[in-house]
């Protein structure tokens, strides 16, 4: 499965962005998907996950109430709506797909390339 992340950019604090993760295969609709991020000098960290049908979503405490993960399986796409952005949200954001319908490990089986999100103060 190839994943293509997009939608990053430069935004002021308090602003919004929507990231998209498009998969190359239809079987993507059977898999859990997650968003992760990596800031300069830091390890990659979990942001949000969504189960195969969108029924279960999980979020890192740092983004709860501000970010929303969703998916459109007809378009092989998972989204991350990011509102009330803060400078500390600045990072490269990656999407990843597990082979299972629900997240069953810390790291996805497949990764997309990252998309840069920069939040200015």
PDB file of C-alpha atoms in Angstrom:
ATOM      1  CA  UNK A   1       0.000   0.000   0.000  1.00  0.00           C
ATOM      2  CA  UNK A   2       1.365   3.395  -0.945  1.00  0.00           C
ATOM      3  CA  UNK A   3       0.193   6.370   1.067  1.00  0.00           C
ATOM      4  CA  UNK A   4       0.305   9.985  -0.038  1.00  0.00           C
ATOM      5  CA  UNK A   5      -0.042  12.677   2.605  1.00  0.00           C
ATOM      6  CA  UNK A   6      -0.800  16.277   1.699  1.00  0.00           C
ATOM      7  CA  UNK A   7      -2.355  19.452   3.020  1.00  0.00           C
ATOM      8  CA  UNK A   8       0.420  20.822   5.165  1.00  0.00           C
ATOM      9  CA  UNK A   9       1.489  24.435   5.103  1.00  0.00           C
ATOM     10  CA  UNK A  10       2.184  27.570   7.079  1.00  0.00           C
ATOM     11  CA  UNK A  11      -0.598  28.893   9.307  1.00  0.00           C
ATOM     12  CA  UNK A  12      -0.876  31.354  12.163  1.00  0.00           C
ATOM     13  CA  UNK A  13      -1.625  30.217  15.677  1.00  0.00           C
ATOM     14  CA  UNK A  14      -5.341  29.661  16.098  1.00  0.00           C
ATOM     15  CA  UNK A  15      -5.758  28.728  12.466  1.00  0.00           C
ATOM     16  CA  UNK A  16      -6.807  25.473  10.827  1.00  0.00           C
ATOM     17  CA  UNK A  17      -5.502  22.979   8.316  1.00  0.00           C
ATOM     18  CA  UNK A  18      -6.848  19.738   6.913  1.00  0.00           C
ATOM     19  CA  UNK A  19      -4.430  16.967   6.050  1.00  0.00           C
ATOM     20  CA  UNK A  20      -5.291  14.173   3.639  1.00  0.00           C
ATOM     21  CA  UNK A  21      -3.843  10.684   3.311  1.00  0.00           C
ATOM     22  CA  UNK A  22      -4.704   8.909   0.067  1.00  0.00           C
ATOM     23  CA  UNK A  23      -3.980   5.213  -0.387  1.00  0.00           C
ATOM     24  CA  UNK A  24      -3.175   3.407  -3.595  1.00  0.00           C
ATOM     25  CA  UNK A  25      -5.172   0.281  -2.861  1.00  0.00           C
ATOM     26  CA  UNK A  26      -8.838  -0.382  -2.294  1.00  0.00           C
ATOM     27  CA  UNK A  27      -7.967  -2.740   0.586  1.00  0.00           C
ATOM     28  CA  UNK A  28      -7.064   0.404   2.510  1.00  0.00           C
ATOM     29  CA  UNK A  29     -10.726   0.581   3.484  1.00  0.00           C
ATOM     30  CA  UNK A  30     -10.258  -2.540   5.634  1.00  0.00           C
ATOM     31  CA  UNK A  31      -7.346  -1.113   7.605  1.00  0.00           C
ATOM     32  CA  UNK A  32      -6.854   1.085  10.620  1.00  0.00           C
ATOM     33  CA  UNK A  33      -5.004   4.305   9.831  1.00  0.00           C
ATOM     34  CA  UNK A  34      -3.135   6.741  11.990  1.00  0.00           C
ATOM     35  CA  UNK A  35      -1.472  10.136  11.947  1.00  0.00           C
ATOM     36  CA  UNK A  36       1.859  10.716  13.621  1.00  0.00           C
ATOM     37  CA  UNK A  37       4.149  13.722  13.776  1.00  0.00           C
ATOM     38  CA  UNK A  38       7.805  14.469  14.277  1.00  0.00           C
ATOM     39  CA  UNK A  39       9.159  17.811  15.371  1.00  0.00           C
ATOM     40  CA  UNK A  40      12.825  18.758  14.858  1.00  0.00           C
ATOM     41  CA  UNK A  41      15.026  17.012  17.378  1.00  0.00           C
ATOM     42  CA  UNK A  42      12.178  14.915  18.727  1.00  0.00           C
ATOM     43  CA  UNK A  43      10.938  11.387  18.238  1.00  0.00           C
ATOM     44  CA  UNK A  44       7.935  10.621  16.099  1.00  0.00           C
ATOM     45  CA  UNK A  45       4.784  10.661  18.203  1.00  0.00           C
ATOM     46  CA  UNK A  46       1.258   9.398  17.890  1.00  0.00           C
ATOM     47  CA  UNK A  47      -1.450  11.922  17.035  1.00  0.00           C
ATOM     48  CA  UNK A  48      -4.639  10.037  16.149  1.00  0.00           C
ATOM     49  CA  UNK A  49      -5.955   6.734  14.824  1.00  0.00           C
ATOM     50  CA  UNK A  50      -9.161   5.578  13.208  1.00  0.00           C
ATOM     51  CA  UNK A  51     -10.523   2.070  12.761  1.00  0.00           C
ATOM     52  CA  UNK A  52     -11.447   0.619   9.393  1.00  0.00           C
ATOM     53  CA  UNK A  53     -15.017   1.948   9.392  1.00  0.00           C
ATOM     54  CA  UNK A  54     -14.431   5.050  11.471  1.00  0.00           C
ATOM     55  CA  UNK A  55     -16.219   3.578  14.458  1.00  0.00           C
ATOM     56  CA  UNK A  56     -13.279   3.934  16.820  1.00  0.00           C
ATOM     57  CA  UNK A  57     -11.014   6.963  17.005  1.00  0.00           C
ATOM     58  CA  UNK A  58      -8.243   7.716  19.476  1.00  0.00           C
ATOM     59  CA  UNK A  59      -6.256  10.885  20.079  1.00  0.00           C
ATOM     60  CA  UNK A  60      -3.155  12.004  21.872  1.00  0.00           C
ATOM     61  CA  UNK A  61      -4.004  14.136  24.894  1.00  0.00           C
ATOM     62  CA  UNK A  62      -2.188  17.078  23.345  1.00  0.00           C
ATOM     63  CA  UNK A  63      -4.636  17.278  20.416  1.00  0.00           C
ATOM     64  CA  UNK A  64      -7.919  16.151  21.964  1.00  0.00           C
ATOM     65  CA  UNK A  65     -10.700  18.609  21.313  1.00  0.00           C
ATOM     66  CA  UNK A  66      -8.730  20.353  18.559  1.00  0.00           C
ATOM     67  CA  UNK A  67      -8.029  17.647  15.966  1.00  0.00           C
ATOM     68  CA  UNK A  68     -10.502  15.306  14.299  1.00  0.00           C
ATOM     69  CA  UNK A  69      -9.617  12.206  12.296  1.00  0.00           C
ATOM     70  CA  UNK A  70     -12.094  10.902   9.745  1.00  0.00           C
ATOM     71  CA  UNK A  71     -12.160   8.772   6.634  1.00  0.00           C
ATOM     72  CA  UNK A  72     -13.946   8.349   3.331  1.00  0.00           C
ATOM     73  CA  UNK A  73     -13.401   4.775   2.227  1.00  0.00           C
ATOM     74  CA  UNK A  74     -15.018   5.413  -1.130  1.00  0.00           C
ATOM     75  CA  UNK A  75     -12.120   7.780  -1.818  1.00  0.00           C
ATOM     76  CA  UNK A  76      -9.442   5.701  -0.058  1.00  0.00           C
ATOM     77  CA  UNK A  77      -8.735   8.784   2.022  1.00  0.00           C
ATOM     78  CA  UNK A  78      -8.221   9.599   5.679  1.00  0.00           C
ATOM     79  CA  UNK A  79      -8.324  13.186   6.915  1.00  0.00           C
ATOM     80  CA  UNK A  80      -6.963  15.050   9.883  1.00  0.00           C
ATOM     81  CA  UNK A  81      -8.813  18.272  10.585  1.00  0.00           C
ATOM     82  CA  UNK A  82      -6.635  20.457  12.778  1.00  0.00           C
ATOM     83  CA  UNK A  83      -8.206  23.460  14.494  1.00  0.00           C
ATOM     84  CA  UNK A  84      -6.910  25.938  17.058  1.00  0.00           C
ATOM     85  CA  UNK A  85      -3.363  25.208  15.968  1.00  0.00           C
ATOM     86  CA  UNK A  86      -0.514  26.059  18.296  1.00  0.00           C
ATOM     87  CA  UNK A  87       3.175  26.655  17.565  1.00  0.00           C
ATOM     88  CA  UNK A  88       3.933  23.376  19.348  1.00  0.00           C
ATOM     89  CA  UNK A  89       1.943  21.549  16.662  1.00  0.00           C
ATOM     90  CA  UNK A  90       4.728  22.397  14.204  1.00  0.00           C
ATOM     91  CA  UNK A  91       6.083  19.134  12.828  1.00  0.00           C
ATOM     92  CA  UNK A  92       6.216  16.847   9.841  1.00  0.00           C
ATOM     93  CA  UNK A  93       2.984  14.859   9.840  1.00  0.00           C
ATOM     94  CA  UNK A  94       2.914  11.269   8.611  1.00  0.00           C
ATOM     95  CA  UNK A  95       0.069   8.889   7.945  1.00  0.00           C
ATOM     96  CA  UNK A  96       0.387   5.175   8.425  1.00  0.00           C
ATOM     97  CA  UNK A  97      -1.758   2.127   7.799  1.00  0.00           C
ATOM     98  CA  UNK A  98      -1.986  -1.085   9.766  1.00  0.00           C
ATOM     99  CA  UNK A  99      -2.858  -4.363   8.115  1.00  0.00           C
ATOM    100  CA  UNK A 100      -5.600  -4.915  10.675  1.00  0.00           C
ATOM    101  CA  UNK A 101      -9.013  -3.294  10.994  1.00  0.00           C
ATOM    102  CA  UNK A 102      -8.088  -1.862  14.361  1.00  0.00           C
ATOM    103  CA  UNK A 103      -4.791  -0.546  15.665  1.00  0.00           C
ATOM    104  CA  UNK A 104      -2.967  -3.569  17.053  1.00  0.00           C
ATOM    105  CA  UNK A 105       0.581  -2.275  17.503  1.00  0.00           C
ATOM    106  CA  UNK A 106       2.447   0.938  18.156  1.00  0.00           C
ATOM    107  CA  UNK A 107       3.661   1.368  14.605  1.00  0.00           C
ATOM    108  CA  UNK A 108       1.741   1.030  11.340  1.00  0.00           C
ATOM    109  CA  UNK A 109       2.854  -1.458   8.724  1.00  0.00           C
ATOM    110  CA  UNK A 110       2.941   1.153   5.934  1.00  0.00           C
ATOM    111  CA  UNK A 111       4.006   4.776   6.032  1.00  0.00           C
ATOM    112  CA  UNK A 112       3.426   7.680   3.725  1.00  0.00           C
ATOM    113  CA  UNK A 113       5.846  10.506   3.162  1.00  0.00           C
ATOM    114  CA  UNK A 114       5.429  13.432   5.506  1.00  0.00           C
ATOM    115  CA  UNK A 115       3.798  16.782   5.023  1.00  0.00           C
ATOM    116  CA  UNK A 116       5.162  19.822   6.833  1.00  0.00           C
ATOM    117  CA  UNK A 117       2.920  21.796   9.161  1.00  0.00           C
ATOM    118  CA  UNK A 118       4.305  25.059  10.502  1.00  0.00           C
ATOM    119  CA  UNK A 119       2.358  27.162  12.985  1.00  0.00           C
ATOM    120  CA  UNK A 120       3.630  30.685  13.581  1.00  0.00           C
ATOM    121  CA  UNK A 121       3.010  32.573  16.803  1.00  0.00           C
TER     122      UNK A 121
END
